[in-house]
GROMACS .gro file of C-alpha atoms in nm:
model
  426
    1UNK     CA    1  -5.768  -5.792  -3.060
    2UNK     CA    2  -6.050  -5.552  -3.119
    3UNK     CA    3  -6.388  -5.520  -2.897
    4UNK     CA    4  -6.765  -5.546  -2.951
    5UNK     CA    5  -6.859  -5.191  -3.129
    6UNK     CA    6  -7.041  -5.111  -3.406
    7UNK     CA    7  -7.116  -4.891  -3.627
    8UNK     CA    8  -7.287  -4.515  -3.628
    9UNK     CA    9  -7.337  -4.216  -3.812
   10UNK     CA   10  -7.169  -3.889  -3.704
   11UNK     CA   11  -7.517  -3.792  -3.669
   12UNK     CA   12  -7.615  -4.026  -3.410
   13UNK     CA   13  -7.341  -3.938  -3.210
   14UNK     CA   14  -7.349  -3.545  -3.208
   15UNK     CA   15  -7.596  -3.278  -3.269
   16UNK     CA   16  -7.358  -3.006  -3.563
   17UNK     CA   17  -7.435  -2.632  -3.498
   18UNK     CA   18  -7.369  -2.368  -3.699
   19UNK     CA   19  -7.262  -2.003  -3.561
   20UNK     CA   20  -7.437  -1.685  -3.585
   21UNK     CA   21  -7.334  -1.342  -3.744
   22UNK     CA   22  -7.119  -1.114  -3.518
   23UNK     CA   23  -7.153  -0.749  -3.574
   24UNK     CA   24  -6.898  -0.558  -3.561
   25UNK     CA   25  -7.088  -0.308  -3.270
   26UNK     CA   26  -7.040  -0.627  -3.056
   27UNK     CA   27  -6.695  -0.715  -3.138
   28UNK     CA   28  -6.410  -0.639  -2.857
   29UNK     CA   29  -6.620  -0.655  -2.564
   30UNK     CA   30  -6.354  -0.754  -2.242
   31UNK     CA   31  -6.618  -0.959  -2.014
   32UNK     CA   32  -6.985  -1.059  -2.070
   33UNK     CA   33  -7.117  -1.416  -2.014
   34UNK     CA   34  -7.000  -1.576  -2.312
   35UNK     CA   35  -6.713  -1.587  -2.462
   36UNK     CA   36  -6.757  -1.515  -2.879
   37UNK     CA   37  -6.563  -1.760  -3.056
   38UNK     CA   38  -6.393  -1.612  -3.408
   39UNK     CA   39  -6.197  -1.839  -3.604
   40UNK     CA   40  -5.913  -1.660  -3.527
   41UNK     CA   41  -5.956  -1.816  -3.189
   42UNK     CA   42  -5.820  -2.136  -3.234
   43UNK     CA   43  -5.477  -2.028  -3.333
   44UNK     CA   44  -5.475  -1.848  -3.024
   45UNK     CA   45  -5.180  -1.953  -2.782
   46UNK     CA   46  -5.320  -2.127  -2.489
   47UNK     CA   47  -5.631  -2.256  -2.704
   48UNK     CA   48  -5.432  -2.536  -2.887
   49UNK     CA   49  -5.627  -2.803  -2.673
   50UNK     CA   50  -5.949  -2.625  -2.483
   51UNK     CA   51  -6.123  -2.336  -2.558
   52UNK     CA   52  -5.933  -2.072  -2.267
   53UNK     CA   53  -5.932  -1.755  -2.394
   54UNK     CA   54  -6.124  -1.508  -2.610
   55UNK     CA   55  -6.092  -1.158  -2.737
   56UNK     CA   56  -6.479  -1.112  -2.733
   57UNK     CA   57  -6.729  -1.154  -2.502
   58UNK     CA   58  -7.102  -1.068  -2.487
   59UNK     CA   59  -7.389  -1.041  -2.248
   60UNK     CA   60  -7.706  -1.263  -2.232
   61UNK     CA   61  -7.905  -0.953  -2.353
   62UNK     CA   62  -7.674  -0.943  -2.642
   63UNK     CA   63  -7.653  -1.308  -2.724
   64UNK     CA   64  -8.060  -1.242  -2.718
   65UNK     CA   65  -8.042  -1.016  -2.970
   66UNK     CA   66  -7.821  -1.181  -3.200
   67UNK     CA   67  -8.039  -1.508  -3.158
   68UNK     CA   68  -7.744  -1.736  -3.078
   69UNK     CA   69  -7.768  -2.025  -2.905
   70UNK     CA   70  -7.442  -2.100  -2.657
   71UNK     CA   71  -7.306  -2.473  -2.745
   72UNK     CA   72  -7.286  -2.598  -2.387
   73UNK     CA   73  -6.894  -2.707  -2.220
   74UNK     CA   74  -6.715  -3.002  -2.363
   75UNK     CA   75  -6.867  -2.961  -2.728
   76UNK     CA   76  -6.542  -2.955  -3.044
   77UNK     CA   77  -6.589  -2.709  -3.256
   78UNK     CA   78  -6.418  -2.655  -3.616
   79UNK     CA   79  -6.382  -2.390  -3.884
   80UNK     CA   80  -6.643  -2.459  -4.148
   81UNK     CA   81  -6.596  -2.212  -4.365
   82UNK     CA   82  -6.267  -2.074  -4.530
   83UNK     CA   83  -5.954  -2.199  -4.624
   84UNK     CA   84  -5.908  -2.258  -4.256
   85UNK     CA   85  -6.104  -2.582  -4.253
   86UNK     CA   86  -5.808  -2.779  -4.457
   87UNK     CA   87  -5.626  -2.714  -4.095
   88UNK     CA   88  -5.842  -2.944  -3.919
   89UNK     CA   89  -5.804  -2.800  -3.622
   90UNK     CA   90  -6.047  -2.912  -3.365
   91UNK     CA   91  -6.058  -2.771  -3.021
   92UNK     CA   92  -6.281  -2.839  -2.700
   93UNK     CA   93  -6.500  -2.586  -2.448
   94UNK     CA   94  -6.511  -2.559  -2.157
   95UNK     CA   95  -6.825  -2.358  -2.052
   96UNK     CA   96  -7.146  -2.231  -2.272
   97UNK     CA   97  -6.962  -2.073  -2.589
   98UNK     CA   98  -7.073  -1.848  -2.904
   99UNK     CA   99  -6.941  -1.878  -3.234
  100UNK     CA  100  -7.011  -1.659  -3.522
  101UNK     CA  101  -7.101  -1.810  -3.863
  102UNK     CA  102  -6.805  -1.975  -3.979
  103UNK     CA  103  -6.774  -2.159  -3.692
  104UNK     CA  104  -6.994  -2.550  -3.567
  105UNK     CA  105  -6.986  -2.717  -3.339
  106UNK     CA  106  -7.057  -3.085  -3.243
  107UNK     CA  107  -7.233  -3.133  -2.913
  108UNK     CA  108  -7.235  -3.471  -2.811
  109UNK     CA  109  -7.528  -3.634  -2.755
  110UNK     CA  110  -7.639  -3.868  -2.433
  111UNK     CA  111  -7.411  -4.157  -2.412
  112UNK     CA  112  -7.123  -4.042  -2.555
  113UNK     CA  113  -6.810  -3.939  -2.375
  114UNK     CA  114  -6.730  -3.567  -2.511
  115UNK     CA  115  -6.323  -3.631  -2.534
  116UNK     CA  116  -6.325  -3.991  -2.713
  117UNK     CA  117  -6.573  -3.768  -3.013
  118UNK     CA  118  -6.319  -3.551  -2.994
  119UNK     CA  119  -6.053  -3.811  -3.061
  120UNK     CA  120  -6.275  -3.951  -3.307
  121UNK     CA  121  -6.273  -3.665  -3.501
  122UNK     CA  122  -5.941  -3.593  -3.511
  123UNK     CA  123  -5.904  -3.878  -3.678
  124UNK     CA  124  -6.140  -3.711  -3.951
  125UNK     CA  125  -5.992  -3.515  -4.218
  126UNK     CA  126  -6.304  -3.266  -4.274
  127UNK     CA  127  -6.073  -3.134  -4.604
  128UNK     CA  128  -6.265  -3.430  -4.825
  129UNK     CA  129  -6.583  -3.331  -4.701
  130UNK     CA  130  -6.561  -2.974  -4.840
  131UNK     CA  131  -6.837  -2.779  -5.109
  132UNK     CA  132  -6.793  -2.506  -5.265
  133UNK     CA  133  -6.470  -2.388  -5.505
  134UNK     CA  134  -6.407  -2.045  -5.440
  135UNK     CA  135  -6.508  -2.051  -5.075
  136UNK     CA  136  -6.478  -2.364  -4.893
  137UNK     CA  137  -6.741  -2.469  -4.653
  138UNK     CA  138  -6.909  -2.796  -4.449
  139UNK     CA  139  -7.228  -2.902  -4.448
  140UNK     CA  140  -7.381  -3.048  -4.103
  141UNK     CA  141  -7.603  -3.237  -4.295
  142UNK     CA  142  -7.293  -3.385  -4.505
  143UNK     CA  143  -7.121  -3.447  -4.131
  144UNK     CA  144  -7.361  -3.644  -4.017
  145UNK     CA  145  -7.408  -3.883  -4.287
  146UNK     CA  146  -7.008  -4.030  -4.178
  147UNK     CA  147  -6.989  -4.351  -4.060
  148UNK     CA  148  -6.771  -4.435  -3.793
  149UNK     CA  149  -6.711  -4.742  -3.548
  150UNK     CA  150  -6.835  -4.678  -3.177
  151UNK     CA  151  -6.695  -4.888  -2.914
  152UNK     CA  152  -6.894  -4.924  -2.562
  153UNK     CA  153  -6.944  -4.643  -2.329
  154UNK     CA  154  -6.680  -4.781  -2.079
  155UNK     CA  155  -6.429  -4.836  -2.381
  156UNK     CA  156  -6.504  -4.466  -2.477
  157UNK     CA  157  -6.351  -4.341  -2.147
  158UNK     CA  158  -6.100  -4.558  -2.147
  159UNK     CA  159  -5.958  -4.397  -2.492
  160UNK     CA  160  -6.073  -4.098  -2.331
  161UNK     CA  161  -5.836  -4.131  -2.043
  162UNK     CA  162  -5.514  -4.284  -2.207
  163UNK     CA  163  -5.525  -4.040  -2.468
  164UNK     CA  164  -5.652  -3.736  -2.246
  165UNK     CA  165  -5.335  -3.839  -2.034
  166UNK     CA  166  -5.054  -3.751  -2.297
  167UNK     CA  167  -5.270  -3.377  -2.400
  168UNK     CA  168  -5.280  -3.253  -2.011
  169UNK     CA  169  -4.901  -3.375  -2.024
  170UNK     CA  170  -4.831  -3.151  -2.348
  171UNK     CA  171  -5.055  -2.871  -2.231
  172UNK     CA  172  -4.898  -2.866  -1.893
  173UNK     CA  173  -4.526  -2.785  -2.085
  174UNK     CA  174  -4.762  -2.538  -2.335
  175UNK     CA  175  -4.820  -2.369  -1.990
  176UNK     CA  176  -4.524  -2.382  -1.846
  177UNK     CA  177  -4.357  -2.205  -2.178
  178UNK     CA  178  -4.616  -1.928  -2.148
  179UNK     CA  179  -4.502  -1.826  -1.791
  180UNK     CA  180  -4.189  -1.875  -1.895
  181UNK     CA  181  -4.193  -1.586  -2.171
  182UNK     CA  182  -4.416  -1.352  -1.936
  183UNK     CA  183  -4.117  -1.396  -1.666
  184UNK     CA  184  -3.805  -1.344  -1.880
  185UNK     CA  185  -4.064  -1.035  -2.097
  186UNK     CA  186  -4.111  -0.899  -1.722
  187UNK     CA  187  -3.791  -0.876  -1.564
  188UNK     CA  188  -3.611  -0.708  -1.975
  189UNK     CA  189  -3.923  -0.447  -1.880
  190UNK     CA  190  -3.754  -0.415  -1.567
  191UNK     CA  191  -3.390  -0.385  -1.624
  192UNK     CA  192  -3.329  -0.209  -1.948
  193UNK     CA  193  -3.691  -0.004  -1.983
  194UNK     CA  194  -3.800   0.119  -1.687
  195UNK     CA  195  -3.499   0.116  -1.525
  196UNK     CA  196  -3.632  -0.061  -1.180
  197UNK     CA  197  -3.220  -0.143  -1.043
  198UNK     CA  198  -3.171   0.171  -1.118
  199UNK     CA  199  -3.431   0.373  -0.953
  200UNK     CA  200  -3.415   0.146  -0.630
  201UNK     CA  201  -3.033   0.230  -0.588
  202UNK     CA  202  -3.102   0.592  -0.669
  203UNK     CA  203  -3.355   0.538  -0.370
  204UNK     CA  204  -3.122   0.396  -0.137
  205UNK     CA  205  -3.275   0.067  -0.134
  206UNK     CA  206  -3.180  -0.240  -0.274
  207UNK     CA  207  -3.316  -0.382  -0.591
  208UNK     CA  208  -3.551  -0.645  -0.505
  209UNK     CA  209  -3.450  -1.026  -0.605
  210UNK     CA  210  -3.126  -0.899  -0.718
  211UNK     CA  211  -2.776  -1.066  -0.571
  212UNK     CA  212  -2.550  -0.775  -0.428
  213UNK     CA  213  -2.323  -0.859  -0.700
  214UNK     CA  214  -2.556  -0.817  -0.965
  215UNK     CA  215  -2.711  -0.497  -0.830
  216UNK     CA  216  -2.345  -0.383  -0.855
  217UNK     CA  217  -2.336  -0.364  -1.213
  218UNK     CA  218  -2.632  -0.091  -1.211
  219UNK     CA  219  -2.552   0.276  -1.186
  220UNK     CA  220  -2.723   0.470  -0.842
  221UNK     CA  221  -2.853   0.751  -1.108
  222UNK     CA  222  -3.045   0.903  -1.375
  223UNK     CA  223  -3.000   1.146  -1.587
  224UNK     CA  224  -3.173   1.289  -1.821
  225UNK     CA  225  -3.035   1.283  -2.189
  226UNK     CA  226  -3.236   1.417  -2.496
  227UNK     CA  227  -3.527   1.441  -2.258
  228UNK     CA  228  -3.516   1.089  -2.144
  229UNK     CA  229  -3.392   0.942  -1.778
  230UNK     CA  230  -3.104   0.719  -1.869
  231UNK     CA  231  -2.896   0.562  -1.605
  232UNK     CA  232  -2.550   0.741  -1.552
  233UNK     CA  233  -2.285   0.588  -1.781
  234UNK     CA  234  -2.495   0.434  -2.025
  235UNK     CA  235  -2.586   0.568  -2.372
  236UNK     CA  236  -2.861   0.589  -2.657
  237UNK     CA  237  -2.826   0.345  -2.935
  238UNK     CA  238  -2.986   0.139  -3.189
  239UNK     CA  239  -3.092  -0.209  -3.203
  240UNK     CA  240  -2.827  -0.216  -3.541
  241UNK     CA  241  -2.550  -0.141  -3.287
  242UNK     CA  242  -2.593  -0.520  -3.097
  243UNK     CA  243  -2.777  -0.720  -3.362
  244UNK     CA  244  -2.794  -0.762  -3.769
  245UNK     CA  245  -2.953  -0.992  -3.992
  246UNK     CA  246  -2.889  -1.325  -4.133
  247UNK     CA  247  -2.889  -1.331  -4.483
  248UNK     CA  248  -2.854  -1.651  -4.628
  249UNK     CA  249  -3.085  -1.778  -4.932
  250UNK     CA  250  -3.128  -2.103  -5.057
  251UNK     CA  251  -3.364  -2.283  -5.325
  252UNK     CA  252  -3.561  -2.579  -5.250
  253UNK     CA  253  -3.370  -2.793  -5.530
  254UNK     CA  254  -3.052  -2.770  -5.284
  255UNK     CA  255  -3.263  -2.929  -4.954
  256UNK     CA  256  -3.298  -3.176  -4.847
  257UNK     CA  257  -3.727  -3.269  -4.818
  258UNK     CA  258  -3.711  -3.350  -4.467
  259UNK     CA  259  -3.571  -2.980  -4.359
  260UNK     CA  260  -3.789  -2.842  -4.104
  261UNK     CA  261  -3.946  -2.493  -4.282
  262UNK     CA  262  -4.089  -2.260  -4.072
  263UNK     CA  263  -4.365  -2.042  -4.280
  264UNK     CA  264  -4.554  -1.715  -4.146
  265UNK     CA  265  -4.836  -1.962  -4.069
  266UNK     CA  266  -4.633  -2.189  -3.816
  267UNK     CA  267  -4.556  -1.878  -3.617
  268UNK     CA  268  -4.827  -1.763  -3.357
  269UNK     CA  269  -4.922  -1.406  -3.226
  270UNK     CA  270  -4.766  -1.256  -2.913
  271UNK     CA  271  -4.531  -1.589  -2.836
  272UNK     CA  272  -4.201  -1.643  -2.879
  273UNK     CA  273  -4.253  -2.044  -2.828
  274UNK     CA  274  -4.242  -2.175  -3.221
  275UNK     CA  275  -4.385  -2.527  -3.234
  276UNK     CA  276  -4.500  -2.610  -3.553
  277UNK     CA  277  -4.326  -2.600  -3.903
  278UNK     CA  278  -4.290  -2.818  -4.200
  279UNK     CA  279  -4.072  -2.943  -4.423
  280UNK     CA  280  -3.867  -2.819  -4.751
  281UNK     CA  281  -4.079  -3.087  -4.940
  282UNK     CA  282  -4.298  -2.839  -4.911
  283UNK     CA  283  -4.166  -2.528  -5.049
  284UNK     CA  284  -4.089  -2.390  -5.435
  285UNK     CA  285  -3.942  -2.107  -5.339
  286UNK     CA  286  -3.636  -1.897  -5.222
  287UNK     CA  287  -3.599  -1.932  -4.884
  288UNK     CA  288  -3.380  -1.792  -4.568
  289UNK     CA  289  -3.154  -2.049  -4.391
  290UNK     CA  290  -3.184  -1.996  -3.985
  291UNK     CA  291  -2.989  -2.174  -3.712
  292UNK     CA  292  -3.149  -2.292  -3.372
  293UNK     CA  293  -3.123  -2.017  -3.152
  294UNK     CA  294  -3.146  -1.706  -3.419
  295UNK     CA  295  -3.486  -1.500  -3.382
  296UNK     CA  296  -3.734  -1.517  -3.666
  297UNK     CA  297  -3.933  -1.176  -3.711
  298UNK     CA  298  -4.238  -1.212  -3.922
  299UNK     CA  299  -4.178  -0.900  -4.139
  300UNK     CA  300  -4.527  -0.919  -4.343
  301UNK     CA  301  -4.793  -0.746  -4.173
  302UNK     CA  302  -4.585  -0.696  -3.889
  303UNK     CA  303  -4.890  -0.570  -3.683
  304UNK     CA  304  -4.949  -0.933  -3.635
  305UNK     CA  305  -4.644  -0.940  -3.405
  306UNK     CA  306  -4.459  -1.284  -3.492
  307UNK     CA  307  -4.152  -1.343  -3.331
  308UNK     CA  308  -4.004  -1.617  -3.180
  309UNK     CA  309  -3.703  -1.813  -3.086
  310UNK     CA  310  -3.577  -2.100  -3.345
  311UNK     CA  311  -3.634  -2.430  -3.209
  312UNK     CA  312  -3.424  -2.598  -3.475
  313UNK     CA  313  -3.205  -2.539  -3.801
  314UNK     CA  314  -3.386  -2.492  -4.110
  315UNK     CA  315  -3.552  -2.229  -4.365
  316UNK     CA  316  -3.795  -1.977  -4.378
  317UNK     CA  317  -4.036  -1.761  -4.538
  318UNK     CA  318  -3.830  -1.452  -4.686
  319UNK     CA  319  -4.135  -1.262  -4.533
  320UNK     CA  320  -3.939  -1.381  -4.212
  321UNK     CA  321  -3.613  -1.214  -4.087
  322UNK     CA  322  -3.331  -1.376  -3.931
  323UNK     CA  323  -3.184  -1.190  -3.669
  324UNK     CA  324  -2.888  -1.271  -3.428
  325UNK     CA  325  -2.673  -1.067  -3.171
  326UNK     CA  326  -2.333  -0.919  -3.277
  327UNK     CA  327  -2.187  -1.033  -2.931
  328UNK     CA  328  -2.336  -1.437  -2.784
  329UNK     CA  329  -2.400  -1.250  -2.497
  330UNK     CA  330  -2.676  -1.028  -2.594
  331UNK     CA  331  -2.884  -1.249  -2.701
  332UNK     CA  332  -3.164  -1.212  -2.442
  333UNK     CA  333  -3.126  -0.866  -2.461
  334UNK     CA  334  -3.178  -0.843  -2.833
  335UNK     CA  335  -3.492  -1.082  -2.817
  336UNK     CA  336  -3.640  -0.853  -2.539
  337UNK     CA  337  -3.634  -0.554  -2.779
  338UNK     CA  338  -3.737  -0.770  -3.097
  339UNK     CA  339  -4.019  -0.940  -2.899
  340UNK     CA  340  -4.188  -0.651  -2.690
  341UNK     CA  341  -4.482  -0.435  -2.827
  342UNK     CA  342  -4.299  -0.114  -2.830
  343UNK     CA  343  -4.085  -0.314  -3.110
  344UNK     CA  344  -4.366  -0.409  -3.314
  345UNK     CA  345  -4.540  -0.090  -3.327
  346UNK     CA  346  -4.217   0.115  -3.405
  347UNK     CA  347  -4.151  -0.171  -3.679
  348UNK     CA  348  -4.505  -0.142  -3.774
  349UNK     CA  349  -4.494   0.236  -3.825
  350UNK     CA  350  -4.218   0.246  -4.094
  351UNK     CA  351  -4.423  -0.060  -4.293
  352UNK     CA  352  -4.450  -0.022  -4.678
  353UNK     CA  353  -4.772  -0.052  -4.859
  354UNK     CA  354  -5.138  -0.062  -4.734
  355UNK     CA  355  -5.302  -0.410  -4.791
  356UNK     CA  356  -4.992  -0.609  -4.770
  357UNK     CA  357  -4.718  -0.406  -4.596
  358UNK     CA  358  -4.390  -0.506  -4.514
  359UNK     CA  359  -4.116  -0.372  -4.269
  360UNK     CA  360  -3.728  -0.392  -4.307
  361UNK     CA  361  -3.414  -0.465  -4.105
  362UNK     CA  362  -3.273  -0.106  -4.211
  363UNK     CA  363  -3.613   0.009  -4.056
  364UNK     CA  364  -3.612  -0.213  -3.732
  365UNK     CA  365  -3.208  -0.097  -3.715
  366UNK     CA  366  -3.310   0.216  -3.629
  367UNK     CA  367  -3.501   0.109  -3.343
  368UNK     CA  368  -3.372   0.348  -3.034
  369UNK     CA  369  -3.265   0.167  -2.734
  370UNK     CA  370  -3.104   0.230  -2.440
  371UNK     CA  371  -2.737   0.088  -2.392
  372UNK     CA  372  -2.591  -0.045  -2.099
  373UNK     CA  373  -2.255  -0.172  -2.017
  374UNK     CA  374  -2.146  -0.523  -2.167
  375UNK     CA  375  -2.161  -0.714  -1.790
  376UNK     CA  376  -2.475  -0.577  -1.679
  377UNK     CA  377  -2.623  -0.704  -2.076
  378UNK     CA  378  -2.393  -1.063  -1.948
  379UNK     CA  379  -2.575  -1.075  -1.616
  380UNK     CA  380  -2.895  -1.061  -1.761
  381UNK     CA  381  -2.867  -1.309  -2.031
  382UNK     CA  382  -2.698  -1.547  -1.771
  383UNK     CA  383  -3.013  -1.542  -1.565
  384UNK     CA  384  -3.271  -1.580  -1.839
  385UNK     CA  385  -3.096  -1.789  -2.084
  386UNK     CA  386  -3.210  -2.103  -1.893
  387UNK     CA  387  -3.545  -2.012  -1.903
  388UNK     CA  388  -3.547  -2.015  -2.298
  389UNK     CA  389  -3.335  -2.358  -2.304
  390UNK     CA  390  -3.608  -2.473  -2.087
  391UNK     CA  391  -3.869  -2.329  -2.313
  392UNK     CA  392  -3.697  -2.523  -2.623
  393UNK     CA  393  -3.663  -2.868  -2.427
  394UNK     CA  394  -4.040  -2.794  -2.361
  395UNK     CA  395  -4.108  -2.780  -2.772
  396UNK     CA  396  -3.948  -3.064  -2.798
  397UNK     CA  397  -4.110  -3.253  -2.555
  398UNK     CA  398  -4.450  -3.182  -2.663
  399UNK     CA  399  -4.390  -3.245  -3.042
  400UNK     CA  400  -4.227  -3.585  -2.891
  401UNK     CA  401  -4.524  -3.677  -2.691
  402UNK     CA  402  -4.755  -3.562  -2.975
  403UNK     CA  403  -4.651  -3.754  -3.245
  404UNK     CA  404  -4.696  -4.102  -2.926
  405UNK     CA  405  -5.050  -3.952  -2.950
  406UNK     CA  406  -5.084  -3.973  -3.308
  407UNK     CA  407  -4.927  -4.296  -3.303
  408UNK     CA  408  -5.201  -4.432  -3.041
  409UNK     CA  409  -5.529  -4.256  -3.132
  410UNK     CA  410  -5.596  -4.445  -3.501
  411UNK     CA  411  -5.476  -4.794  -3.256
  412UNK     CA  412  -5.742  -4.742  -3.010
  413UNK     CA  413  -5.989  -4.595  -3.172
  414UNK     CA  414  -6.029  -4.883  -3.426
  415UNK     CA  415  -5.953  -5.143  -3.136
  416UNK     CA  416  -5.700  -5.294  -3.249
  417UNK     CA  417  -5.450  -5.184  -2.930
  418UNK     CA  418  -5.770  -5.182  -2.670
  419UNK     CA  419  -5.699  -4.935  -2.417
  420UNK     CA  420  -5.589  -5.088  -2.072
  421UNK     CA  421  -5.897  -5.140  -1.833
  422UNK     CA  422  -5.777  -5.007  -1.472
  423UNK     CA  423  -5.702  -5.349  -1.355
  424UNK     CA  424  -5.426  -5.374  -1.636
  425UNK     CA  425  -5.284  -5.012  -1.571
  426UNK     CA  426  -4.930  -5.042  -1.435
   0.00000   0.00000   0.00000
């Protein structure tokens, strides 16, 4: 049973503001009073829902300067220029924000609850509203020409709520995921890089957090080997002496369509959590077969530093590698190495080509690492293997409670499931 609503332009409902240019001479600033919003921004982990983070920031004087206007806190803004707008990804502020020029915003206007227009246009696919051939872009004056339904004030927060409900619920597991990688990236640091048991033993103390039995596996010493500390008993390796790739190739005519396929796009900077991908019906290429569990290493641009943890079986890029521990074992100790900067850069280094280059596992082989014994390698995995089991229930959980989401916003946004009033709530 639907409600009393009627029916508005996008234009009545939000003011659409265009970014401003962003020199470069203003680009990488660490703190100002406004965070500069690139599109790059809104792939950025922790920025899937609300605007959190940026890489830039500038000053009032600055944002002077450059004539831009801040769109105030609870505005959406969208790519509107690029190949990124066929994303549709729309994401929320949450204090006065700059964007640069392929950027808008929609700033509500009096009367309208900020999260049900952002609902609302979710529901919009800005892809049909696109000009331009060979470079994509929006119009505001296009925007606000759409016609949508607008139910009462009180409905809007309503829709607001129920649906604003499920997104804290998936951004709380989105946050929980990131401590969970800057915990288990922490304590590898710890153990098989700097050495911490080690150097607390050789210090008479013991290490802290650490069971007596599991300090026990540690040597009390280091020593210094080619002109590195190691700890006494261990030895220098490579990353080819615990792990190799997977090499497995398929072609799309022997998949099935509903495959999950996991692309360089689906995998995001600096996180290990992979929660997007898409399907084989989508691919017409050769691609690498991957089981849940093996590590995916984005070996295009590798710069870009995407790794993470397989969430499920399926195929990928061949600009991905599949990589999995010789022994079960090390697996946590073979994702610290693949997933930590130091990694990336030395992978990075030995890239081939300029605009598009490319590493290898025979380059990434080579990576020198420090060995330890099997049981100390055991210990570790032991302790931080439920944190990434926790991190992969988390995925799922989100992409569960995501697709309710999609399943309820077209429902109460047209009326015909009215949200509950907070009488009817349970």
């Amino acid at each position: 049973m639907g409600r009393e609503r009627r029916t508005v332009t996008l234009g009545e409902l939000c003011e659409f503001r265009g970014g401003v240019a962003f020199p470069l001479r203003y680009q990488g600033r660490p703190r100002g009073d406004f965070p500069f919003i690139k599109v790059s921004d809104l792939s950025r982990p922790g920025n899937e829902l609300f605007i959190s983070r940026a890489e830039h920031w500038v000053d009032a004087e600055t944002a002077s300067a450059l004539r831009a206007r801040p769109v105030p806190a609870s505005s959406i803004i969208f790519a509107k220029v690029g190949e990124a707008i066929r994303q549709n990804r729309k994401r929320l502020t949450t204090r006065p924000t700059l964007l640069d020029n392929n950027l808008m915003a929609a700033v509500p206007r009096e009367g309208v609850e900020p999260r049900f227009l952002y609902y609302l246009l979710c529901t919009l696919d800005f892809e049909e509203q696109i000009e331009g051939s060979a470079l994509p872009y929006l119009k505001a004056s296009v925007l606000e020409q759409i016609e949508v339904e607008l139910p009462a004030l009180q409905e809007q927060r309503r829709i607001a709520e129920v649906l604003g409900t499920i997104d804290e619920r998936i951004e709380l597991a989105r946050q929980l995921n990131r401590t969970l990688e800057a915990l288990a990236s922490k304590l590898f640091q710890a153990w098989f890089v700097e050495f911490y048991p080690v150097v607390a033993k050789s210090e008479g103390r013991q290490p802290l957090g650490m069971s007596e039995e599991v300090a026990a596996l540690f040597p009390d010493e280091l020593v210094m080997t080619e002109g590195d500390p190691l700890p006494q008993g261990w030895r220098w390796g490579t990353l080819g002496d615990v792990a190799r790739q997977v090499r497995e190739r398929t072609r799309p005519g022997g998949l099935e369509g509903s495959t999950p396929y996991i692309g360089l796009e689906h995998m995001p900077q600096r996180s290990i959590t992979l929660a997007h991908w898409g399907t084989a019906a989508q691919v017409q290429s050769q691609k690498s077969r991957f089981r849940k569990g093996h590590v995916l290493f984005g070996k295009l641009r590798p710069y870009f530093h995407k790794v993470g943890i397989a969430p499920v079986e399926g195929v990928c890029s061949t600009d991905i590698l599949v990589v999995e521990p010789f022994e079960e074992s090390f697996f946590s100790f073979v994702l610290g190495h693949l997933s930590s900067v130091e990694f990336v850069s030395f992978a990075n280094a030995g890239s081939d080509g300029t605009r598009m280059p490319r590493t290898s596992w025979e380059r990434m082989a080579r990576y020198p690492i420090a060995l330890p014994d099997e049981p100390c390698v055991a210990a570790f995995d032991r302790l931080t293997r439920p944190l990434f089991d926790k991190l992969l229930a988390n995925i799922e959980e989100g992409r569960t409670l995501l697709q309710l989401r999609e399943l309820l916003l077209p429902w109460l946004l047209t009326g015909e499931a009215p949200a509950p009033a907070e009488a009817d709530a349970p």
